[in-house]
Amino acid sequence: MSSELSVVEGGTPLVYMFDDLMKYHGPDAPGGVAHAFTVLQRALPLLGDGAPVERREVEIATAHGGPGVRDAFEMVTRAVTGGRYVVDPALARPDRGNTLADYVFRLTYRGRTVTLQVREGFVADEFIELVNTPGRTDAEEARLVVLKREMTDRLLAVPATEAYDVD
């Protein structure tokens, strides 16, 4: 359950904590930030053979189009700015059900690719239902805030290897 991410830029080490990513993104989507943070914790050691990767060489494709995910990946890898970040609905896994379908992430670095998918129990059905509810009431918005925080806490409470499987 590491609490940081390490990458390099031109050989200079850069270390990010979850709170750093939240400051960049803002308070709206902590769950998305937590998913990206966890995905990077899981994928980067595999991509770099245990050594920090050059941040501007990481390519990311995902079925998840959320702003928290996008911003967290951008801060750590600069993939959005560098044109190396793609939201690709074709990566979705509808066979996993509506709740888990979009939580698929493919990261590539120097010819090595890993694809990750979230394990069951980290994303609540109620969360997906509320996110997809148009014209939410104030009570629904308040409940969504709670669900986002609960999901964030679940993800950050375990090692990344327990939250995301390598496909």
Tab-separated table of C-alpha atoms in Angstrom:
chain	number	residue	atom	x	y	z
A	1	MET	CA	0.000	0.000	0.000
A	2	SER	CA	2.532	2.576	-1.189
A	3	SER	CA	1.387	6.127	-0.781
A	4	GLU	CA	3.385	7.574	-3.654
A	5	LEU	CA	4.154	7.336	-7.348
A	6	SER	CA	7.646	7.776	-8.739
A	7	VAL	CA	8.530	8.673	-12.315
A	8	VAL	CA	11.425	10.509	-13.915
A	9	GLU	CA	11.633	13.314	-16.419
A	10	GLY	CA	14.929	13.537	-18.239
A	11	GLY	CA	16.441	11.519	-15.416
A	12	THR	CA	15.113	13.828	-12.682
A	13	PRO	CA	13.018	11.937	-10.110
A	14	LEU	CA	9.461	13.144	-9.565
A	15	VAL	CA	7.362	11.807	-6.687
A	16	TYR	CA	3.601	12.274	-6.404
A	17	MET	CA	1.315	11.631	-3.474
A	18	PHE	CA	-2.443	11.152	-3.830
A	19	ASP	CA	-2.999	14.583	-2.267
A	20	ASP	CA	-0.830	16.171	-4.980
A	21	LEU	CA	-3.105	14.736	-7.642
A	22	MET	CA	-6.184	15.938	-5.760
A	23	LYS	CA	-4.782	19.471	-5.596
A	24	TYR	CA	-4.293	19.431	-9.355
A	25	HIS	CA	-7.733	17.988	-10.111
A	26	GLY	CA	-9.816	19.664	-7.406
A	27	PRO	CA	-12.520	18.143	-5.214
A	28	ASP	CA	-15.032	16.959	-7.830
A	29	ALA	CA	-13.914	13.421	-8.687
A	30	PRO	CA	-11.756	11.924	-5.923
A	31	GLY	CA	-12.750	8.416	-6.976
A	32	GLY	CA	-11.440	8.948	-10.490
A	33	VAL	CA	-8.206	10.362	-9.111
A	34	ALA	CA	-7.929	7.342	-6.800
A	35	HIS	CA	-8.492	4.948	-9.708
A	36	ALA	CA	-5.756	6.572	-11.812
A	37	PHE	CA	-3.398	6.707	-8.820
A	38	THR	CA	-3.992	3.010	-8.142
A	39	VAL	CA	-3.638	2.076	-11.816
A	40	LEU	CA	-0.306	3.899	-11.968
A	41	GLN	CA	0.863	2.223	-8.759
A	42	ARG	CA	0.051	-1.149	-10.319
A	43	ALA	CA	1.256	-0.523	-13.868
A	44	LEU	CA	4.390	1.601	-13.588
A	45	PRO	CA	6.552	-0.981	-11.769
A	46	LEU	CA	5.554	-3.559	-14.393
A	47	LEU	CA	6.289	-1.215	-17.289
A	48	GLY	CA	9.641	-0.094	-15.917
A	49	ASP	CA	10.787	-3.445	-14.546
A	50	GLY	CA	10.766	-1.937	-11.063
A	51	ALA	CA	12.601	1.249	-12.086
A	52	PRO	CA	10.841	4.605	-12.483
A	53	VAL	CA	9.621	5.250	-16.033
A	54	GLU	CA	10.194	8.376	-18.103
A	55	ARG	CA	6.854	10.090	-17.597
A	56	ARG	CA	6.572	11.556	-21.100
A	57	GLU	CA	6.943	8.132	-22.727
A	58	VAL	CA	3.879	6.528	-21.131
A	59	GLU	CA	0.860	6.058	-23.392
A	60	ILE	CA	-2.573	5.542	-21.854
A	61	ALA	CA	-5.822	4.276	-23.342
A	62	THR	CA	-8.959	3.713	-21.305
A	63	ALA	CA	-12.687	3.240	-21.642
A	64	HIS	CA	-13.160	5.544	-18.620
A	65	GLY	CA	-13.854	9.117	-19.641
A	66	GLY	CA	-13.973	10.748	-16.209
A	67	PRO	CA	-12.192	14.021	-15.421
A	68	GLY	CA	-10.510	12.759	-12.236
A	69	VAL	CA	-8.881	9.891	-14.110
A	70	ARG	CA	-7.773	12.185	-16.934
A	71	ASP	CA	-6.317	14.850	-14.630
A	72	ALA	CA	-4.415	12.371	-12.448
A	73	PHE	CA	-2.851	10.708	-15.492
A	74	GLU	CA	-1.995	14.130	-16.911
A	75	MET	CA	-0.239	15.317	-13.780
A	76	VAL	CA	1.941	12.229	-13.483
A	77	THR	CA	2.620	11.442	-17.160
A	78	ARG	CA	1.665	14.582	-19.133
A	79	ALA	CA	-0.043	12.129	-21.504
A	80	VAL	CA	-3.023	14.398	-22.239
A	81	THR	CA	-0.849	17.344	-23.225
A	82	GLY	CA	1.494	15.049	-25.155
A	83	GLY	CA	-1.316	13.420	-27.161
A	84	ARG	CA	-0.620	10.033	-25.546
A	85	TYR	CA	-3.964	9.750	-23.713
A	86	VAL	CA	-7.012	8.292	-25.452
A	87	VAL	CA	-10.511	7.522	-24.222
A	88	ASP	CA	-11.440	4.493	-26.286
A	89	PRO	CA	-14.943	3.080	-25.685
A	90	ALA	CA	-13.878	-0.084	-27.541
A	91	LEU	CA	-11.760	-1.021	-24.499
A	92	ALA	CA	-14.903	-1.369	-22.357
A	93	ARG	CA	-15.732	-4.819	-21.098
A	94	PRO	CA	-19.540	-4.985	-21.133
A	95	ASP	CA	-19.336	-8.652	-20.165
A	96	ARG	CA	-18.234	-7.430	-16.703
A	97	GLY	CA	-21.526	-5.560	-16.253
A	98	ASN	CA	-22.385	-1.877	-16.360
A	99	THR	CA	-20.588	-1.121	-13.097
A	100	LEU	CA	-17.146	-2.442	-14.067
A	101	ALA	CA	-17.209	-2.184	-17.868
A	102	ASP	CA	-15.343	1.121	-18.230
A	103	TYR	CA	-12.680	0.524	-15.581
A	104	VAL	CA	-10.150	-0.799	-18.080
A	105	PHE	CA	-6.773	0.868	-18.571
A	106	ARG	CA	-4.050	0.037	-21.105
A	107	LEU	CA	-0.633	1.585	-20.484
A	108	THR	CA	2.303	1.284	-22.856
A	109	TYR	CA	5.937	2.188	-22.275
A	110	ARG	CA	8.865	1.488	-24.576
A	111	GLY	CA	7.108	-1.358	-26.339
A	112	ARG	CA	5.733	-3.003	-23.199
A	113	THR	CA	1.960	-2.906	-22.593
A	114	VAL	CA	-0.119	-3.791	-19.560
A	115	THR	CA	-3.899	-3.804	-19.416
A	116	LEU	CA	-5.570	-3.483	-16.042
A	117	GLN	CA	-9.144	-3.913	-14.904
A	118	VAL	CA	-10.631	-3.113	-11.537
A	119	ARG	CA	-11.641	-5.969	-9.281
A	120	GLU	CA	-15.171	-6.360	-8.003
A	121	GLY	CA	-16.023	-4.539	-4.801
A	122	PHE	CA	-14.314	-1.224	-5.518
A	123	VAL	CA	-17.040	0.425	-7.608
A	124	ALA	CA	-20.583	0.383	-6.242
A	125	ASP	CA	-23.566	-0.194	-8.521
A	126	GLU	CA	-25.302	2.730	-6.797
A	127	PHE	CA	-22.409	5.019	-7.738
A	128	ILE	CA	-22.694	4.176	-11.451
A	129	GLU	CA	-26.472	4.555	-11.335
A	130	LEU	CA	-26.219	8.012	-9.753
A	131	VAL	CA	-23.436	9.183	-12.062
A	132	ASN	CA	-25.666	8.303	-15.014
A	133	THR	CA	-28.788	9.929	-13.555
A	134	PRO	CA	-29.648	13.161	-15.376
A	135	GLY	CA	-31.010	16.064	-13.328
A	136	ARG	CA	-29.995	14.658	-9.944
A	137	THR	CA	-31.770	16.066	-6.893
A	138	ASP	CA	-29.858	17.734	-4.081
A	139	ALA	CA	-30.248	14.565	-2.022
A	140	GLU	CA	-28.844	12.470	-4.887
A	141	GLU	CA	-25.906	14.863	-5.280
A	142	ALA	CA	-25.193	14.587	-1.562
A	143	ARG	CA	-25.341	10.796	-1.755
A	144	LEU	CA	-23.009	10.839	-4.759
A	145	VAL	CA	-20.441	12.814	-2.747
A	146	VAL	CA	-20.563	10.115	-0.055
A	147	LEU	CA	-20.219	7.318	-2.618
A	148	LYS	CA	-17.228	9.032	-4.239
A	149	ARG	CA	-15.484	9.314	-0.882
A	150	GLU	CA	-16.255	5.694	0.023
A	151	MET	CA	-14.852	4.471	-3.295
A	152	THR	CA	-11.746	6.595	-2.829
A	153	ASP	CA	-11.227	5.207	0.660
A	154	ARG	CA	-11.661	1.607	-0.537
A	155	LEU	CA	-9.059	2.060	-3.265
A	156	LEU	CA	-6.500	3.798	-1.082
A	157	ALA	CA	-6.877	1.316	1.796
A	158	VAL	CA	-5.351	-1.633	-0.083
A	159	PRO	CA	-2.263	-2.302	-2.178
A	160	ALA	CA	-2.822	-1.653	-5.880
A	161	THR	CA	-2.343	-5.369	-6.530
A	162	GLU	CA	-5.559	-6.024	-4.605
A	163	ALA	CA	-7.614	-3.451	-6.507
A	164	TYR	CA	-6.513	-3.986	-10.109
A	165	ASP	CA	-5.836	-7.187	-12.026
A	166	VAL	CA	-3.422	-7.379	-14.930
A	167	ASP	CA	-5.238	-8.778	-17.935
